[in-house]
């Protein structure tokens, strides 16, 4: 079939593309690495894992305070390989926190971001427009944020969408370690968003500098930009689109 | 190639001392002659060598599958080759920015990434303080005239994309010139790699360009394995090839969807957006990450597939591909799409050769160059992926080449997944040997990824030079826009889809 009927037939052939989440289960490949669970008394208590970690994300290896700072973690899984028992990755995709320190996990409790206060929920809960600023990102986070808007993850179902101008936005989403060369553009974009405004830091780079931490030409992520207060920190390298959507929906008190 | 340069194969290590150190004029003469004879510049980079700068050039002879390596020591300045060999212009700017070696007579001597100089006490431009904003400190090329106007875009763009600044000189809709200013994504990757390999190395290379994590991880692994004199198991080499082609598929299919979106052809835009995910998810089935992070390591791969999983994966890839075929048929058969694609953003074959473009952008101009064939390593030495070329050098050709390449990649992936060789996927790879140098090329989905790695007396990285395909290709986009309508910029841009972070490092 040619022309418009052919196109319609093609589109109908696809059926529903959108994932079942959040009403239904979020499905991930078997090897997907989500929230790690830790047990300091098992195996080597995380010692070997800490030694191989590319971002020094493992805290107090071998001690009672064994923890992983998910704000640094790239979810490479090397520590799990090196310290079986002490560190194990689960498929739990919920990986966002309201405070930066909240991303340090040490047991097996789920990591669930708390919702905004009632007034903010009222303001942003039904329609949230975001301006994305890539500040030294590798295009991994940007790719997943784009995917969050495609027919598969379709975050506009929840009234959440990216917009072109900061003037039209209710907040910004920052990716990357904040390169020195992007710092001013980031500040200006944030200033251009009318208050009250939200700030969401996405990915290991924006949360800590990630693999670029301590390079002199970047800021170690949003903790290095104290002018801009962050409302939500989303872990991952890059975070899965559902991880991002889940974090935003929790922030808005919608799941 | 002349005998005055060291000849090597891709991913073949040699003693760093074997690289000839020539007088500057002889070095430049050989570079210019070799380029005139049909070779192209893969890498052209400096490093500190006492009071001087040691520049090492890697010239690729694609027809012979050989690489020529030569070097020279240069002081505060040297004559520019940029007017004669445009493909060297950006490299000369880079060497000036990093080491202060002034290329006298350079046609376009401006900052490249706005990175601090290697020697912090000498600013090549004599700037007192580091500039805080990039565009504000930049002398833009300007066209004067009463009705000429300037359009400035970026660094923060309308979409969810990386930052860069685009400056157009226009008359109405008509674009005279486009100047592209980059550097916003500079995060110091090469400096962080010096002194390695260490526990950060592989992740750093996967983060040079997140959409090319597999490509760069392979280029890196091939390089350090050669430096160590190590051969990976056959099964690992096949799995790497599969991952590289899945990465190409995800990106090519995604790009076709984005190009469809830019001309408002929504059926293909939305279906390719979702189909791209099928290829990303295939990577995640292998290693848990949708971009293939963590899969490729020196010594092989960290993950294996059993026979069942491999055949399930093949079925998924095949099913996704059938849908891509349908979605792209609609795209290329639609007259309204062809009307926008055909003849837009043309790069001539001559321009392509002069600029040394690589990847689909070059093949779209009819220039047949592909590392997988010309400088084959790993599985590509045994199973050839046919090289696809276009003719017209326009948006259509860049789209169509991607479409055909994707088909070749699917054939390759299916064939490999259904006949994986036995054995392990990993063996312990020793550390790099001291005093060695290797050039490792890989055909990423945007084109040639070039890693030039030199070890010091202890076997640590003395210099790790990265050349992303976008480093060559950004100028291609700038020239493609000349004489076009400014409203066609997003489409042209998408048809190249270049990397900002890969360029900025
Ligand atoms: S998974 Fe995270 S904590 Fe573990 S080694 Fe990788 S980066 Fe470090």
XYZ file of C-alpha atoms and ligand atoms in Angstrom:
768
model
C 0.000 0.000 0.000
C 1.317 3.418 -0.911
C 0.923 6.932 0.413
C -0.994 7.798 3.530
C -2.835 4.438 3.827
C 0.519 2.650 3.691
C 1.906 4.891 6.402
C -1.126 4.343 8.612
C -0.961 0.610 8.135
C 2.721 0.680 9.050
C 2.073 2.637 12.214
C -0.805 0.415 13.283
C 1.466 -2.588 12.786
C 3.664 -1.330 15.603
C 0.908 -1.465 18.179
C 1.466 0.140 21.558
C 5.115 1.039 22.022
C 5.039 2.638 25.432
C 6.380 0.757 28.446
C 3.949 -0.456 31.099
C 5.746 1.409 33.897
C 4.612 2.916 36.256
C 1.257 1.080 36.293
C 2.930 -2.176 35.289
C 6.408 -3.505 35.930
C 9.534 -1.832 34.552
C 11.406 -4.460 32.557
C 15.179 -4.506 32.322
C 17.681 -6.876 30.737
C 18.834 -9.591 33.132
C 22.313 -8.103 33.438
C 21.129 -4.553 34.141
C 22.831 -3.155 37.236
C 20.639 -1.068 39.504
C 20.809 -0.480 43.250
C 23.683 -2.328 44.965
C 23.082 -4.076 48.290
C 25.978 -4.245 50.697
C 26.935 -6.475 53.575
C 30.118 -5.482 55.384
C 30.340 -8.842 57.168
C 30.388 -10.921 53.989
C 33.417 -11.873 51.894
C 36.242 -9.363 52.110
C 33.946 -6.569 53.214
C 34.440 -4.745 49.925
C 38.233 -4.350 50.113
C 39.079 -5.733 46.676
C 36.088 -3.921 45.201
C 37.301 -0.600 46.530
C 40.721 -1.246 45.005
C 39.365 -1.682 41.483
C 36.686 1.018 41.555
C 37.395 3.581 38.803
C 35.786 6.458 40.717
C 36.678 5.717 44.376
C 33.016 5.272 45.135
C 33.419 2.545 47.762
C 33.609 3.931 51.300
C 35.102 2.269 54.369
C 36.039 -1.020 52.684
C 36.505 -3.788 55.220
C 34.976 -1.590 57.921
C 31.503 -1.452 59.427
C 30.575 1.611 57.378
C 30.930 -0.086 53.981
C 28.982 2.071 51.560
C 28.857 3.005 47.894
C 28.461 6.614 46.910
C 26.104 6.252 43.960
C 26.833 9.855 43.101
C 30.242 8.649 41.978
C 29.393 5.120 40.871
C 29.431 4.295 37.162
C 27.647 0.973 37.782
C 30.461 -0.867 36.045
C 30.061 -3.812 38.417
C 33.798 -4.338 38.899
C 33.468 -4.174 42.683
C 30.840 -6.916 42.637
C 33.221 -9.124 40.649
C 36.080 -8.390 43.065
C 34.131 -8.570 46.335
C 31.405 -11.170 45.909
C 29.104 -11.379 48.897
C 29.935 -7.949 50.233
C 28.642 -6.133 47.154
C 25.811 -7.299 44.937
C 23.961 -5.350 42.276
C 20.201 -5.729 42.035
C 17.864 -4.750 39.220
C 16.223 -1.996 41.281
C 16.095 1.027 38.977
C 15.093 3.569 41.659
C 18.254 5.580 42.143
C 17.469 9.170 43.017
C 17.764 11.189 46.226
C 16.820 14.661 47.406
C 20.159 15.329 49.133
C 23.548 14.594 47.634
C 24.608 12.576 50.669
C 21.455 10.498 50.275
C 23.105 8.773 47.326
C 25.529 6.989 49.678
C 23.953 3.576 50.249
C 25.125 1.072 52.819
C 22.631 -1.705 53.382
C 19.780 -3.110 51.407
C 17.125 -0.430 51.912
C 15.589 0.948 48.702
C 16.606 4.427 47.632
C 13.445 6.460 47.198
C 13.479 10.192 46.655
C 11.042 12.119 48.867
C 8.406 14.361 47.329
C 8.455 18.153 47.260
C 6.338 20.094 49.740
C 2.694 20.572 48.987
C 2.963 24.028 47.481
C 5.686 22.982 45.055
C 3.764 19.841 44.146
C 0.783 21.986 43.358
C 2.901 24.236 41.156
C 4.804 21.571 39.240
C 2.865 18.357 39.801
C 0.681 18.420 36.717
C 2.961 20.130 34.256
C 6.728 20.307 34.502
C 8.760 21.899 31.713
C 12.504 21.426 31.882
C 15.461 22.972 30.111
C 18.393 20.603 29.731
C 21.942 21.924 30.082
C 24.789 19.670 29.045
C 27.897 20.921 30.829
C 30.761 18.652 29.863
C 28.632 15.531 29.483
C 29.704 12.708 27.175
C 26.305 12.592 25.455
C 25.405 9.400 27.304
C 23.066 11.129 29.769
C 21.783 13.387 27.009
C 20.951 10.335 24.890
C 18.989 8.729 27.722
C 17.158 11.971 28.498
C 16.164 12.173 24.846
C 15.006 8.578 25.051
C 12.869 9.449 28.089
C 10.800 11.575 25.728
C 10.443 9.046 22.889
C 7.376 6.886 22.257
C 8.798 4.108 24.362
C 9.228 5.913 27.672
C 7.001 8.858 26.794
C 7.394 11.025 29.871
C 5.012 13.579 28.412
C 2.328 11.121 29.610
C 3.011 12.681 33.004
C 3.107 16.273 31.798
C 6.902 16.304 31.925
C 8.722 17.568 28.849
C 11.890 19.327 27.714
C 11.492 22.810 26.271
C 13.733 24.968 24.130
C 13.905 28.134 26.197
C 14.765 28.510 29.865
C 12.122 31.264 29.965
C 9.485 28.629 29.294
C 10.903 26.209 31.817
C 10.107 25.358 35.433
C 13.604 24.110 36.026
C 16.815 22.757 34.572
C 18.337 19.321 34.210
C 22.118 19.396 34.407
C 24.414 16.723 32.989
C 28.199 16.602 32.929
C 30.901 17.523 35.450
C 30.356 21.255 34.661
C 33.343 22.073 32.517
C 34.984 25.411 33.248
C 34.032 26.423 29.714
C 30.316 25.766 30.330
C 30.058 27.140 33.839
C 28.933 30.614 32.914
C 26.426 29.398 30.317
C 24.978 27.095 32.977
C 24.617 29.922 35.487
C 23.002 32.169 32.897
C 20.549 29.503 31.837
C 19.562 28.876 35.437
C 19.134 32.598 36.087
C 16.893 32.836 33.020
C 14.424 30.342 34.502
C 11.736 32.166 36.446
C 11.559 31.293 40.161
C 10.380 29.118 41.778
C 12.444 26.661 39.804
C 13.720 23.132 40.158
C 17.199 21.805 39.536
C 17.877 18.160 38.749
C 21.423 16.791 38.529
C 21.606 13.710 36.321
C 24.419 11.168 36.176
C 27.663 10.498 38.005
C 29.384 13.501 36.369
C 26.769 16.029 37.495
C 26.659 14.452 40.966
C 30.418 14.331 41.586
C 32.466 14.907 38.433
C 32.223 11.155 37.800
C 35.233 9.744 36.015
C 36.508 13.311 35.452
C 36.561 14.151 39.159
C 39.513 16.356 40.120
C 40.401 17.243 36.537
C 41.308 20.955 36.787
C 39.110 22.015 33.853
C 35.795 20.989 35.430
C 33.933 21.630 38.701
C 33.280 18.138 40.162
C 29.663 18.461 39.130
C 26.916 20.433 40.832
C 28.472 20.167 44.314
C 31.120 22.457 42.804
C 28.510 25.029 41.752
C 27.114 26.155 45.126
C 25.258 29.069 43.498
C 22.696 26.610 42.156
C 20.780 24.562 44.754
C 19.883 21.054 43.568
C 16.467 19.507 44.309
C 17.032 16.022 42.930
C 20.151 13.911 42.328
C 19.813 11.019 39.896
C 22.531 8.334 39.896
C 23.779 6.370 36.906
C 26.293 6.391 34.099
C 24.066 7.175 32.379
C 20.816 6.712 34.338
C 18.287 4.553 32.516
C 15.360 6.622 31.147
C 13.049 4.919 33.649
C 15.393 5.836 36.489
C 15.129 9.481 35.482
C 11.354 9.376 35.045
C 10.923 7.541 38.340
C 13.014 10.137 40.168
C 10.992 13.004 38.725
C 7.660 11.325 39.499
C 8.737 10.716 43.100
C 9.828 14.324 43.382
C 6.373 15.354 42.224
C 4.752 12.878 44.607
C 3.171 10.972 41.748
C 4.397 7.436 42.447
C 55.100 6.124 1.030
C 58.659 7.324 1.278
C 61.240 5.367 3.207
C 61.880 8.354 5.492
C 58.923 7.424 7.614
C 58.266 4.438 9.761
C 55.660 2.143 8.278
C 53.317 0.185 10.485
C 50.055 -1.687 10.404
C 47.064 -0.657 12.424
C 47.502 -1.769 16.063
C 51.078 -2.899 15.542
C 53.396 -1.675 18.296
C 56.979 -0.654 17.648
C 59.854 0.941 19.546
C 59.142 4.620 20.052
C 62.794 5.273 19.203
C 62.241 3.864 15.709
C 60.076 6.833 14.763
C 62.331 9.049 12.648
C 62.993 12.518 14.067
C 63.447 14.776 11.051
C 64.350 18.418 10.592
C 61.185 20.538 10.499
C 61.388 21.368 6.789
C 61.932 17.780 5.773
C 59.133 16.628 8.084
C 56.719 19.116 6.552
C 57.807 18.294 3.019
C 57.165 14.592 3.540
C 53.784 15.277 5.163
C 52.710 17.533 2.283
C 53.995 15.139 -0.386
C 52.399 12.109 1.201
C 49.046 13.889 1.439
C 49.367 15.058 -2.169
C 49.981 11.439 -3.133
C 46.626 10.420 -1.643
C 47.269 9.667 2.028
C 45.410 11.446 4.804
C 46.242 12.684 8.282
C 44.985 10.413 11.033
C 46.783 12.197 13.825
C 49.173 15.120 14.166
C 49.976 15.838 17.756
C 52.516 17.362 20.080
C 54.094 16.510 23.387
C 56.629 18.330 25.526
C 60.202 17.306 24.775
C 62.589 19.333 26.936
C 62.420 22.959 25.821
C 60.819 22.012 22.530
C 57.718 20.291 21.269
C 57.874 16.908 19.636
C 55.265 16.627 16.878
C 54.315 13.171 15.659
C 52.318 12.692 12.483
C 50.375 9.583 11.518
C 49.551 9.423 7.815
C 47.125 6.765 6.632
C 47.562 5.184 3.230
C 44.163 3.539 2.880
C 44.882 1.879 -0.447
C 47.906 0.043 0.946
C 46.507 -0.400 4.436
C 49.673 1.133 5.848
C 50.346 3.859 8.375
C 53.331 6.165 8.129
C 54.725 7.651 11.338
C 57.279 10.445 11.528
C 58.170 13.239 13.903
C 60.136 16.427 14.380
C 61.199 18.734 17.205
C 59.989 22.261 16.896
C 60.580 25.453 18.891
C 58.359 28.516 19.295
C 57.116 28.606 15.717
C 57.075 26.872 12.369
C 55.647 27.617 8.949
C 52.012 26.605 8.598
C 51.052 23.796 6.240
C 47.408 24.740 6.684
C 46.976 26.687 3.454
C 48.412 23.850 1.407
C 46.781 21.039 3.383
C 43.452 22.170 4.895
C 43.117 18.883 6.782
C 46.027 19.986 8.985
C 44.568 23.349 10.008
C 42.771 22.167 13.112
C 45.764 20.111 14.213
C 48.056 23.129 13.942
C 45.611 25.172 16.013
C 45.567 22.418 18.604
C 49.356 22.292 18.813
C 49.467 26.086 19.115
C 46.854 26.102 21.856
C 48.506 23.335 23.834
C 52.204 24.020 23.323
C 52.420 27.552 21.950
C 54.036 26.510 18.665
C 52.924 29.307 16.337
C 52.125 28.166 12.788
C 53.269 31.209 10.802
C 50.881 32.069 7.996
C 48.039 29.906 9.312
C 44.822 30.973 7.563
C 42.592 30.600 10.632
C 44.605 30.804 13.825
C 41.970 30.903 16.546
C 41.469 29.007 19.783
C 40.254 25.460 19.211
C 38.947 24.304 22.584
C 39.869 27.121 24.929
C 41.898 24.724 26.996
C 44.669 25.978 29.256
C 48.129 25.619 27.713
C 50.281 22.672 28.808
C 52.808 25.168 30.182
C 50.585 27.340 32.398
C 53.009 30.265 32.293
C 52.791 30.924 28.568
C 49.451 31.795 27.037
C 49.749 31.416 23.255
C 47.438 34.400 22.732
C 49.042 36.496 25.413
C 45.758 36.619 27.328
C 46.233 37.805 30.878
C 43.462 35.870 32.529
C 41.633 32.844 31.230
C 38.551 33.966 29.337
C 35.319 33.319 31.171
C 33.064 33.131 28.157
C 34.101 31.512 24.943
C 32.162 33.463 22.338
C 32.981 36.818 23.942
C 36.677 36.228 23.485
C 36.500 35.124 19.895
C 37.158 37.215 16.790
C 34.414 35.950 14.506
C 34.695 36.026 10.777
C 32.265 38.705 9.539
C 30.712 39.539 6.232
C 30.106 43.294 5.913
C 27.212 44.803 3.995
C 24.066 46.768 4.608
C 21.667 43.853 4.543
C 24.000 41.258 5.953
C 23.010 39.990 9.343
C 24.484 37.663 11.860
C 22.758 34.784 13.632
C 24.249 33.400 16.823
C 23.130 30.049 18.263
C 24.338 28.291 21.358
C 26.077 27.098 23.434
C 22.726 26.070 24.957
C 20.535 24.817 22.117
C 16.835 24.172 21.745
C 17.049 20.403 22.023
C 18.672 18.031 24.466
C 22.084 18.148 22.837
C 25.627 19.076 23.682
C 26.861 22.663 23.708
C 28.562 24.443 20.829
C 28.285 27.894 19.285
C 27.243 28.469 15.674
C 27.682 31.857 14.028
C 26.036 32.452 10.661
C 26.601 35.340 8.274
C 23.359 35.653 6.341
C 21.511 37.633 3.776
C 17.882 36.928 4.529
C 17.597 33.154 4.658
C 20.741 32.682 2.593
C 23.839 31.588 4.510
C 27.174 32.997 3.367
C 29.269 31.305 6.013
C 28.954 29.311 9.180
C 31.610 29.400 11.848
C 31.552 26.729 14.536
C 33.095 27.377 17.938
C 33.636 24.429 20.239
C 35.430 23.733 23.485
C 32.524 23.894 25.949
C 32.801 20.173 26.623
C 36.508 20.195 27.366
C 37.123 18.131 30.476
C 40.777 17.215 30.118
C 40.572 13.576 29.039
C 44.045 13.318 27.518
C 45.704 14.804 30.598
C 43.845 12.348 32.853
C 45.114 9.428 30.768
C 48.805 10.279 31.193
C 50.565 7.970 33.653
C 48.078 5.123 33.082
C 46.994 2.475 32.549
C 45.243 2.643 35.902
C 41.792 1.829 37.208
C 40.246 4.879 35.583
C 41.607 4.300 32.099
C 38.923 2.155 30.493
C 36.034 4.174 31.919
C 37.678 7.399 30.788
C 37.912 6.103 27.251
C 34.301 4.975 27.350
C 33.476 8.565 28.310
C 35.314 10.287 25.461
C 31.985 10.098 23.637
C 29.243 8.222 25.440
C 27.569 7.215 22.183
C 30.837 5.624 21.023
C 31.773 3.851 24.251
C 32.290 0.523 22.503
C 34.313 1.984 19.629
C 36.726 3.807 21.887
C 37.000 0.888 24.294
C 37.968 -1.358 21.372
C 40.497 1.125 19.986
C 41.995 1.377 23.451
C 42.070 -2.360 24.096
C 43.591 -3.116 20.680
C 46.244 -0.515 21.401
C 47.302 -1.662 24.851
C 47.162 -5.314 23.854
C 49.606 -4.503 21.053
C 51.796 -2.571 23.506
C 51.855 -5.672 25.694
C 52.366 -8.056 22.772
C 49.151 -9.904 23.603
C 46.576 -11.714 21.442
C 42.986 -11.954 22.678
C 40.945 -15.155 22.343
C 38.972 -15.510 19.094
C 35.605 -15.474 20.817
C 36.374 -12.112 22.412
C 37.341 -10.654 19.101
C 34.027 -11.735 17.555
C 32.011 -10.397 20.499
C 33.787 -7.066 20.177
C 32.885 -6.939 16.504
C 29.252 -7.699 17.317
C 29.170 -4.937 19.936
C 30.788 -2.433 17.564
C 28.172 -3.140 14.902
C 25.303 -2.991 17.414
C 26.588 0.435 18.435
C 26.642 1.465 14.782
C 23.115 0.132 14.302
C 21.706 1.961 17.305
C 23.207 5.241 16.190
C 22.480 4.951 12.475
C 18.877 3.989 13.135
C 18.533 6.786 15.704
C 20.023 9.287 13.243
C 17.631 8.275 10.494
C 14.800 8.862 12.946
C 16.165 12.284 13.903
C 16.573 13.271 10.257
C 12.989 12.203 9.657
C 11.956 14.325 12.635
C 13.749 17.360 11.242
C 11.695 17.264 8.055
C 8.505 16.589 10.008
C 8.094 12.996 8.835
C 6.757 11.605 12.063
C 6.101 7.930 11.271
C 9.800 7.213 10.813
C 10.843 9.665 13.519
C 8.827 7.917 16.193
C 9.410 4.339 15.103
C 13.161 4.751 14.637
C 13.362 6.385 18.064
C 11.937 3.217 19.567
C 13.809 0.833 17.262
C 17.106 2.398 18.196
C 16.357 1.174 21.704
C 16.162 -2.419 20.482
C 19.815 -2.243 19.472
C 20.801 -0.468 22.675
C 18.948 -3.107 24.632
C 20.808 -5.780 22.693
C 24.030 -4.304 24.067
C 22.475 -4.286 27.525
C 21.600 -7.975 27.126
C 25.298 -8.660 26.647
C 26.772 -6.436 29.350
C 23.987 -4.775 31.369
C 24.550 -1.264 29.972
C 22.683 0.168 26.984
C 25.801 1.837 25.653
C 28.007 -1.211 26.013
C 29.978 0.277 28.879
C 31.993 -2.247 30.806
C 32.020 -4.823 28.008
C 35.413 -4.370 26.356
C 38.550 -4.569 28.481
C 42.192 -5.222 27.620
C 42.425 -9.007 27.447
C 39.007 -9.581 25.875
C 35.470 -8.927 27.057
C 34.072 -8.986 30.573
C 30.878 -10.736 29.554
C 30.021 -13.785 27.493
C 26.872 -15.054 25.844
C 25.860 -18.697 25.972
C 24.528 -20.320 22.800
C 20.884 -19.808 23.814
C 21.348 -16.172 24.698
C 23.224 -15.546 21.460
C 20.489 -17.051 19.352
C 17.766 -15.178 21.273
C 19.698 -11.987 20.705
C 20.025 -12.741 16.989
C 16.265 -13.209 16.759
C 15.638 -9.873 18.452
C 18.067 -8.075 16.169
C 16.478 -9.627 13.120
C 12.986 -8.651 14.240
C 14.042 -5.091 14.965
C 15.727 -4.878 11.595
C 12.593 -5.927 9.730
C 10.853 -2.962 11.278
C 13.709 -0.620 10.481
C 13.439 -1.717 6.857
C 9.777 -0.754 6.834
C 10.319 2.542 8.610
C 13.178 3.621 6.368
C 11.426 2.517 3.197
C 8.627 4.928 4.065
C 11.198 7.642 4.667
C 13.173 7.322 1.463
C 10.113 6.728 -0.705
C 8.247 9.772 0.499
C 8.459 12.556 -2.113
C 8.183 15.297 0.517
C 11.166 13.851 2.376
C 13.237 13.425 -0.759
C 12.451 16.991 -1.681
C 14.110 18.158 1.546
C 16.982 15.640 1.516
C 18.060 15.826 -2.120
C 20.658 18.411 -2.965
C 20.734 19.880 0.565
C 24.080 20.478 2.257
C 26.297 19.183 -0.509
C 29.956 18.435 0.163
C 31.878 17.754 -3.023
C 34.268 14.887 -3.375
C 37.166 17.312 -3.746
C 36.259 19.146 -0.551
C 35.878 15.850 1.247
C 39.357 14.761 0.187
C 40.912 18.118 1.023
C 39.399 18.170 4.498
C 40.184 14.516 5.133
C 36.600 13.707 6.148
C 35.970 10.232 7.539
C 33.111 7.836 8.154
C 29.651 8.013 6.569
C 30.180 11.733 5.855
C 33.096 10.830 3.556
C 31.472 7.761 2.051
C 28.407 9.848 1.188
C 30.692 11.893 -1.085
C 31.809 8.789 -2.928
C 35.089 8.498 -1.048
C 35.500 4.856 -0.179
C 37.306 4.736 3.130
C 36.565 2.482 6.065
C 38.986 1.265 8.721
C 37.180 -2.063 8.860
C 38.366 -2.782 5.321
C 41.449 -0.593 4.842
C 43.131 -1.207 8.190
C 41.295 -4.283 9.423
C 41.897 -5.673 12.894
C 40.269 -8.417 14.949
C 37.307 -10.180 13.419
C 37.213 -7.784 10.451
C 40.353 -9.399 9.077
C 38.380 -12.571 8.552
C 34.905 -11.376 7.771
C 34.666 -8.366 5.548
C 31.860 -5.883 5.855
C 31.233 -4.427 2.397
C 31.873 -0.681 2.252
C 28.928 1.420 1.138
C 29.377 4.700 -0.692
C 27.045 7.363 -2.031
C 27.622 9.864 -4.780
C 25.874 13.101 -4.120
C 27.445 14.229 -0.832
C 24.128 15.713 0.321
C 21.770 15.043 3.209
C 20.174 12.261 1.209
C 23.501 10.530 0.646
C 24.464 10.788 4.310
C 21.130 9.232 5.245
C 21.165 6.588 2.550
C 24.725 5.490 3.322
C 23.689 5.009 6.947
C 20.687 2.998 5.889
C 22.764 0.662 3.700
C 25.556 0.402 6.247
C 23.073 -0.583 8.894
C 21.929 -3.437 6.678
C 25.502 -4.685 6.278
C 25.958 -4.466 10.044
C 22.853 -6.543 10.672
C 24.071 -9.225 8.281
C 27.390 -9.270 10.113
C 25.848 -9.393 13.592
C 23.426 -12.191 12.710
C 26.105 -14.275 11.078
C 28.476 -13.876 14.017
C 25.888 -14.468 16.715
C 24.791 -17.695 15.053
C 28.325 -19.066 14.803
C 30.333 -17.805 17.766
C 33.710 -19.541 18.033
C 34.290 -21.568 21.214
C 36.730 -20.885 24.020
C 37.093 -18.165 26.627
C 36.317 -14.486 26.113
C 39.113 -13.211 28.264
C 42.696 -13.899 29.248
C 44.963 -11.873 31.524
C 46.621 -9.154 29.467
C 50.103 -8.130 30.643
C 51.027 -4.474 31.150
C 52.286 -2.389 28.220
C 55.999 -2.660 27.505
C 58.178 0.381 28.073
C 59.278 2.703 25.282
C 56.702 1.530 22.750
C 54.329 3.343 20.470
C 51.158 2.137 18.786
C 48.555 3.616 16.464
C 45.174 1.982 16.965
C 42.360 2.748 14.534
C 38.749 1.592 14.796
C 35.836 2.428 12.522
C 33.335 3.895 14.963
C 29.875 4.728 13.693
C 30.936 8.310 12.904
C 34.200 7.204 11.314
C 37.796 6.662 12.260
C 38.686 6.655 15.950
C 42.429 7.107 16.275
C 44.395 6.403 19.456
C 48.136 7.056 19.415
C 49.693 5.710 22.580
C 53.302 6.013 23.675
C 54.760 4.463 26.826
C 57.620 5.828 28.883
C 60.561 3.966 30.413
C 58.265 2.402 33.019
C 55.592 1.347 30.587
C 53.176 4.092 31.672
C 51.367 6.286 29.160
C 53.642 9.167 28.259
C 51.160 10.563 25.760
C 47.700 9.327 24.847
C 46.469 11.157 21.767
C 42.846 10.780 20.752
C 41.411 11.865 17.422
C 37.642 11.598 17.195
C 36.124 11.414 13.693
C 34.333 14.673 14.466
C 37.681 16.424 14.724
C 37.988 16.001 10.942
C 34.321 16.388 10.107
C 33.137 19.594 11.824
C 34.630 21.680 9.030
C 32.654 19.551 6.575
C 29.420 20.697 8.212
C 30.534 24.337 8.111
C 31.227 24.102 4.387
C 28.056 22.135 3.671
C 26.039 25.127 4.920
C 27.529 27.638 2.497
C 24.868 28.917 0.153
C 22.135 26.996 1.968
C 19.004 28.270 3.664
C 19.538 28.814 7.361
C 16.334 26.873 8.047
C 18.075 23.777 6.680
C 20.767 23.948 9.344
C 19.123 21.542 11.808
C 18.709 18.980 9.045
C 22.282 19.356 7.794
C 23.557 19.216 11.341
C 21.631 16.032 12.047
C 22.828 14.444 8.822
C 26.402 14.753 10.144
C 25.495 14.273 13.822
C 28.987 15.076 15.047
C 30.336 14.758 18.525
C 31.082 17.813 20.641
C 32.636 15.933 23.533
C 34.716 13.764 21.197
C 36.145 16.921 19.662
C 36.566 18.806 22.923
C 38.020 15.924 24.942
S 30.069 -0.411 40.246
Fe 30.326 1.614 41.125
S 31.248 1.261 43.120
Fe 31.474 -0.630 41.939
S 33.494 -0.474 41.004
Fe 32.035 0.315 39.496
S 31.961 2.515 39.898
Fe 32.924 1.577 41.689
